[in-house]
Coordinates of C-alpha atoms in Angstrom, one line a residue:
M7 CA 57.3 122.3 147.5
T8 CA 53.7 121.9 146.4
K9 CA 52.6 120.4 143.1
K10 CA 51.4 123.9 142.2
D11 CA 55.0 125.4 142.9
Q12 CA 56.8 122.7 140.7
P13 CA 58.0 124.1 137.3
Y14 CA 56.0 123.1 134.3
K15 CA 57.6 120.3 132.3
S16 CA 56.2 119.8 128.7
A17 CA 55.6 116.4 127.3
L18 CA 57.3 117.7 124.1
H19 CA 61.1 118.0 124.8
E20 CA 64.3 117.1 123.2
Q21 CA 66.6 114.4 124.6
D22 CA 70.2 114.3 124.1
G23 CA 71.1 112.4 121.0
V24 CA 73.6 109.4 120.7
E25 CA 76.8 110.3 119.3
P26 CA 77.6 108.0 116.2
P27 CA 80.5 105.7 116.5
K28 CA 83.7 106.8 114.9
T29 CA 83.8 104.1 112.3
L30 CA 85.9 106.2 109.9
S31 CA 89.5 107.3 110.6
S32 CA 90.2 111.0 110.5
N33 CA 92.9 110.5 107.8
S34 CA 90.4 108.5 105.7
A35 CA 87.8 111.2 106.2
K36 CA 90.4 113.8 105.0
S37 CA 91.2 111.7 101.9
I38 CA 87.6 111.5 100.9
Q39 CA 86.9 115.3 101.4
T40 CA 90.0 116.1 99.4
K41 CA 88.9 113.8 96.4
R42 CA 85.4 115.4 96.6
K43 CA 86.7 118.9 96.4
K44 CA 88.9 118.1 93.4
Q45 CA 87.3 118.9 90.2
P46 CA 88.6 117.0 87.0
S47 CA 90.3 119.3 84.4
V48 CA 88.9 119.5 80.9
E49 CA 91.7 117.4 79.5
E50 CA 91.0 114.8 82.2
L51 CA 87.3 114.7 81.4
V52 CA 88.0 114.6 77.6
N53 CA 90.4 111.8 77.9
G54 CA 87.9 109.9 80.1
I55 CA 85.0 110.4 77.8
I56 CA 87.0 109.3 74.7
S57 CA 88.1 106.2 76.7
G58 CA 84.5 105.5 77.4
N59 CA 84.4 106.4 81.0
I60 CA 80.8 106.8 82.0
T61 CA 81.6 108.8 85.2
D62 CA 83.5 111.5 83.2
L63 CA 80.7 111.5 80.5
S64 CA 78.2 112.2 83.2
R65 CA 80.2 114.9 84.8
A66 CA 80.6 116.6 81.4
I67 CA 76.8 116.4 80.7
T68 CA 76.2 118.1 84.1
L69 CA 78.6 120.9 83.0
V70 CA 76.7 121.4 79.8
E71 CA 73.4 121.4 81.6
S72 CA 74.4 123.8 84.1
T73 CA 73.6 127.5 84.1
N74 CA 76.7 128.6 85.9
T75 CA 78.8 130.7 83.5
K76 CA 82.1 129.2 84.9
H77 CA 80.6 125.8 83.9
A78 CA 79.6 126.9 80.5
N79 CA 83.2 127.9 79.5
K80 CA 84.5 124.5 80.7
A81 CA 81.8 122.7 78.9
H82 CA 82.6 124.7 75.6
D83 CA 86.3 123.5 75.8
I84 CA 85.1 119.9 76.3
I85 CA 82.7 119.9 73.4
T86 CA 85.2 121.5 71.2
A87 CA 87.8 118.7 72.1
C88 CA 85.2 116.0 71.7
L89 CA 83.9 117.1 68.3
P90 CA 86.5 115.4 66.1
H91 CA 85.5 112.2 67.7
A92 CA 81.6 112.6 67.2
N93 CA 79.3 112.4 64.3
K94 CA 79.6 108.6 64.0
S95 CA 76.2 107.5 65.3
I96 CA 72.7 107.0 64.2
R97 CA 70.4 109.4 66.0
I98 CA 66.8 108.3 66.5
G99 CA 64.0 110.5 67.9
I100 CA 61.1 108.8 69.5
T101 CA 57.8 110.6 70.4
G102 CA 54.3 109.8 71.2
V103 CA 51.5 110.8 73.7
P104 CA 52.0 110.0 77.4
G105 CA 50.8 106.4 78.0
V106 CA 51.8 105.0 74.6
G107 CA 54.6 103.2 76.2
K108 CA 57.8 105.1 75.2
S109 CA 59.9 103.9 78.0
T110 CA 58.9 100.4 77.8
F111 CA 59.6 100.5 74.0
I112 CA 62.9 102.2 74.3
E113 CA 64.1 99.6 77.0
A114 CA 63.0 96.7 74.7
F115 CA 64.5 98.4 71.6
G116 CA 67.7 99.3 73.4
S117 CA 68.2 95.9 74.8
Y118 CA 67.8 94.4 71.4
L119 CA 70.4 96.8 70.0
T120 CA 72.9 95.9 72.7
N121 CA 72.3 92.2 72.1
V122 CA 73.3 92.8 68.3
G123 CA 76.5 94.6 69.4
K124 CA 75.5 98.3 69.4
K125 CA 76.4 100.8 72.2
V126 CA 73.2 102.7 73.0
A127 CA 72.8 106.2 74.9
V128 CA 69.3 107.2 75.8
L129 CA 68.7 110.9 76.3
A130 CA 65.3 111.0 78.1
V131 CA 63.7 114.2 78.7
D132 CA 61.7 114.5 82.0
P133 CA 59.1 117.2 82.2
S134 CA 59.7 120.1 84.8
S135 CA 57.0 121.4 87.1
T136 CA 56.0 124.9 86.1
L137 CA 55.4 125.6 89.8
S138 CA 58.2 124.0 91.7
K139 CA 60.7 123.7 88.7
G140 CA 61.5 120.1 89.8
S141 CA 61.5 117.0 87.8
I142 CA 61.1 113.4 88.9
L143 CA 63.8 112.0 86.5
G144 CA 62.5 108.4 86.9
D145 CA 63.4 107.1 83.5
K146 CA 66.2 105.0 84.9
T147 CA 63.7 103.4 87.3
R148 CA 61.3 102.5 84.4
M149 CA 64.1 101.1 82.4
E150 CA 65.4 98.8 85.1
D151 CA 66.9 96.2 82.8
L152 CA 68.6 98.5 80.3
V153 CA 70.0 100.6 83.0
K154 CA 72.1 97.6 84.2
D155 CA 73.5 97.0 80.6
E156 CA 77.0 97.8 80.3
N157 CA 76.6 98.8 76.7
A158 CA 73.8 101.2 77.4
F159 CA 73.8 104.8 79.0
I160 CA 70.5 106.5 80.2
R161 CA 70.7 110.0 81.0
P162 CA 67.5 111.7 82.2
S163 CA 67.4 115.4 82.1
P164 CA 64.9 118.1 83.2
S165 CA 63.0 119.8 80.4
G166 CA 63.3 123.1 82.1
D167 CA 61.9 126.1 80.1
S168 CA 63.0 124.8 76.8
L169 CA 60.4 123.8 74.1
G170 CA 59.7 120.1 75.0
G171 CA 62.9 119.9 77.0
V172 CA 65.2 119.7 73.9
A173 CA 67.4 122.6 72.9
R174 CA 71.0 123.3 72.4
K175 CA 72.1 121.4 75.5
T176 CA 70.7 118.1 74.3
R177 CA 72.4 118.5 71.0
E178 CA 75.7 119.1 72.8
T179 CA 75.1 115.9 74.9
I180 CA 74.7 114.0 71.6
I181 CA 78.3 115.1 70.7
L182 CA 79.5 113.9 74.1
C183 CA 77.8 110.5 73.8
E184 CA 79.2 110.0 70.3
A185 CA 82.6 110.8 71.5
A186 CA 82.3 108.4 74.3
G187 CA 81.7 105.6 71.6
F188 CA 78.1 105.3 71.7
D189 CA 76.9 104.4 68.1
T190 CA 73.2 104.7 68.6
I191 CA 71.6 107.8 70.2
I192 CA 67.9 107.7 71.3
I193 CA 66.2 110.8 72.3
E194 CA 62.8 110.5 74.0
T195 CA 60.6 113.6 73.9
V196 CA 58.1 114.6 76.7
G197 CA 55.4 113.8 74.1
V198 CA 53.3 117.1 74.6
G199 CA 53.0 118.0 71.0
Q200 CA 55.3 121.0 70.4
S201 CA 58.7 119.2 71.2
E202 CA 58.6 117.2 68.0
T203 CA 59.9 119.8 65.7
A204 CA 63.1 120.4 68.0
V205 CA 63.7 116.7 68.1
H206 CA 63.3 116.3 64.4
S207 CA 66.0 119.0 63.9
M208 CA 68.7 116.9 65.7
V209 CA 68.0 113.3 64.6
D210 CA 68.5 111.2 61.5
F211 CA 65.4 109.1 61.9
F212 CA 62.1 110.2 63.5
L213 CA 59.8 107.5 65.1
L214 CA 56.2 108.1 66.1
L215 CA 54.7 105.6 68.5
K216 CA 50.9 105.3 68.4
L217 CA 48.2 103.3 70.1
A218 CA 45.3 101.6 68.4
G219 CA 41.9 102.3 69.6
A220 CA 42.8 104.9 72.3
G221 CA 41.3 108.0 70.3
D222 CA 43.4 110.5 68.5
E223 CA 44.9 112.7 71.2
L224 CA 47.1 114.4 68.5
Q225 CA 44.2 115.4 66.4
G226 CA 45.1 119.1 66.3
I227 CA 48.9 118.6 65.3
K228 CA 48.3 115.0 63.6
R229 CA 49.3 116.1 60.2
G230 CA 52.5 117.9 61.1
I231 CA 53.8 115.1 63.2
I232 CA 53.0 112.4 60.7
E233 CA 54.7 114.5 58.0
M234 CA 57.8 114.5 60.1
A235 CA 57.7 110.8 61.0
D236 CA 59.8 108.3 59.1
A237 CA 57.9 105.4 60.6
I238 CA 54.9 104.9 62.6
V239 CA 54.9 102.0 65.1
I240 CA 51.7 101.0 66.7
N241 CA 52.6 99.8 70.2
K242 CA 50.8 97.3 72.4
A243 CA 49.9 95.3 69.5
D244 CA 49.1 92.0 71.7
G245 CA 46.2 90.3 73.3
D246 CA 42.7 91.7 72.6
N247 CA 44.3 94.8 70.9
L248 CA 46.0 93.0 68.2
K249 CA 43.0 93.1 65.9
A250 CA 42.6 96.8 66.4
A251 CA 46.4 97.3 65.9
K252 CA 46.3 95.7 62.5
T253 CA 43.2 97.8 61.5
A254 CA 45.1 100.9 62.5
K255 CA 48.0 99.9 60.5
V256 CA 46.0 99.6 57.4
E257 CA 44.3 103.1 58.0
F258 CA 47.7 104.8 58.6
N259 CA 49.2 103.2 55.5
R260 CA 46.3 104.7 53.5
A261 CA 46.8 108.1 55.2
L262 CA 50.5 108.2 54.4
H263 CA 49.8 107.9 50.6
L264 CA 47.9 111.2 50.9
Y265 CA 51.0 113.1 52.0
P266 CA 53.7 114.7 49.7
E267 CA 56.9 112.8 48.9
K268 CA 59.7 113.4 51.4
E269 CA 62.8 115.1 50.3
S270 CA 64.7 112.2 51.6
G271 CA 63.3 109.8 48.9
W272 CA 62.1 107.7 51.8
S273 CA 58.5 106.3 51.9
P274 CA 57.4 106.2 55.7
K275 CA 56.4 102.8 56.9
V276 CA 53.9 101.5 59.5
S277 CA 54.8 98.6 61.9
L278 CA 53.4 96.8 64.7
C279 CA 55.1 95.9 68.0
S280 CA 54.5 94.8 71.5
A281 CA 57.3 96.3 73.7
L282 CA 56.0 94.4 76.7
K283 CA 56.4 91.1 75.1
K284 CA 59.3 92.1 72.9
E285 CA 57.6 91.2 69.6
G286 CA 58.3 93.3 66.4
I287 CA 61.3 95.2 67.9
S288 CA 63.7 93.6 65.2
D289 CA 61.3 94.9 62.4
V290 CA 61.7 98.4 63.7
W291 CA 65.5 98.3 63.6
E292 CA 65.3 96.7 60.0
L293 CA 63.1 99.8 59.0
I294 CA 65.8 102.1 60.4
Q295 CA 68.7 100.4 58.6
D296 CA 66.7 100.4 55.3
Y297 CA 66.2 104.3 55.9
I298 CA 69.9 104.9 56.5
T299 CA 70.8 102.8 53.4
T300 CA 68.3 104.8 51.2
T301 CA 69.3 108.3 52.6
S302 CA 73.1 107.5 52.4
S303 CA 72.9 106.2 48.8
N304 CA 71.1 109.5 47.6
D305 CA 73.2 111.9 49.8
Y306 CA 70.3 113.0 51.9
F307 CA 71.8 111.7 55.0
E308 CA 74.7 114.2 55.0
H309 CA 72.7 117.0 53.5
N310 CA 70.2 116.7 56.4
R311 CA 72.8 116.8 59.0
N312 CA 74.4 119.9 57.4
N313 CA 70.9 121.6 57.4
Q314 CA 70.6 120.7 61.1
N315 CA 73.9 122.2 61.8
K316 CA 72.9 125.6 60.2
F317 CA 69.6 125.5 62.0
W318 CA 71.3 125.1 65.4
L319 CA 73.9 127.8 64.4
L320 CA 70.9 130.2 64.1
Q321 CA 69.1 128.9 67.3
T322 CA 72.3 129.4 69.3
I323 CA 72.8 132.9 68.1
E324 CA 69.2 133.6 69.1
E325 CA 69.6 132.1 72.5
R326 CA 72.8 134.1 73.1
L327 CA 71.2 137.4 72.1
K328 CA 68.2 136.6 74.3
S329 CA 70.5 135.7 77.3
N330 CA 72.8 138.8 76.8
F331 CA 69.6 141.0 76.5
Y332 CA 68.2 140.1 80.0
K333 CA 71.7 140.2 81.7
S334 CA 72.2 143.7 80.5
P335 CA 72.3 146.1 83.4
K336 CA 70.2 148.7 81.5
I337 CA 67.5 146.2 80.6
K338 CA 67.4 144.9 84.4
A339 CA 66.9 148.5 85.4
E340 CA 64.2 149.5 83.2
L341 CA 62.3 146.2 82.7
D342 CA 60.2 146.3 85.9
A343 CA 59.4 150.1 85.2
Q344 CA 58.1 149.2 81.8
I345 CA 56.0 146.4 83.2
Q346 CA 54.4 148.6 85.6
L347 CA 53.7 151.1 82.9
V348 CA 52.0 148.4 80.8
E349 CA 50.0 147.2 83.8
A350 CA 48.8 150.7 84.3
G351 CA 47.8 151.1 80.8
K352 CA 50.2 154.1 80.3
T353 CA 52.0 152.2 77.3
T354 CA 51.4 149.3 75.1
P355 CA 53.6 146.0 75.3
F356 CA 54.9 146.8 71.9
A357 CA 56.0 150.3 72.7
A358 CA 57.6 149.0 75.9
A359 CA 59.5 146.4 73.9
E360 CA 60.7 148.9 71.4
Y361 CA 61.9 151.0 74.1
L362 CA 63.8 148.2 75.8
L363 CA 65.3 146.9 72.6
S364 CA 66.7 150.5 72.0
L365 CA 68.7 150.3 75.0
S366 CA 70.5 147.2 74.2

């Protein structure tokens, strides 16, 4: 056979793989598969949560965050069973622009709290991509010391489509963490400007982290955020930035006097800290304790929580109505047709909306 007659052999070809050694017996493999398939019951998860089992707590939170209707029913039963064991914590919301050092501060603050005997749960919201819908969920990586603390629990969750990533599911997660024995709940916002209202409506104390000398990135919404803040903490107050931080503290103290008195009877304070050097962290905790003492003595603490419950009742009704609307077979059948009519200029968005609402 001549070279010309030989069959062509490409350099790109697949070789037979090497079969991995059977290091696991068939009985062990079947046992592992059986355990993986077995889903714990509501009663098992509730008992595990109440006893402080982190695995069961994580599983329950996953059910709460799931969009599967089967999971929703199971999550509802778990939350209902855990509710009598909840409402025994201090809920702290922490916000600030990206780069202010929220994760570093929360790690230093959380470590301080666990050292003084507290059990801390951190609910960190990670922004979801509007294109891929994915999230990095890297908060555990950034809080590498706190995540190893047996008295701390860090749960990063994707923001999804909710405002700032905090909504009913975050609030329900708080209930589960409280039932698991965590007496201090920290909620970290995405820090994009519009999530603060949602966070403020589910926490007892709202903390705003600021930077000195970095420009005012929150100019457009500064007044609203500062009005909600119970304390302003200027982070990274160390080294060459210390002088600027002290100047910023004076300026913020002056500005706070221009705002109306809070219903809580509490006067917001300004504090300095360096989360990196773990300086000023105890001062922040003392501020929070003073706030709790003040608002508990004048009954605002319980009054505020009652108002928050009413707010989330109405929010839940709105979410359920919206969900049921889009799940309606009639709406699904007519929505695309109305969108096409709007795009063709044959009807207005308002007329289309009125028509669709009349079908529900």
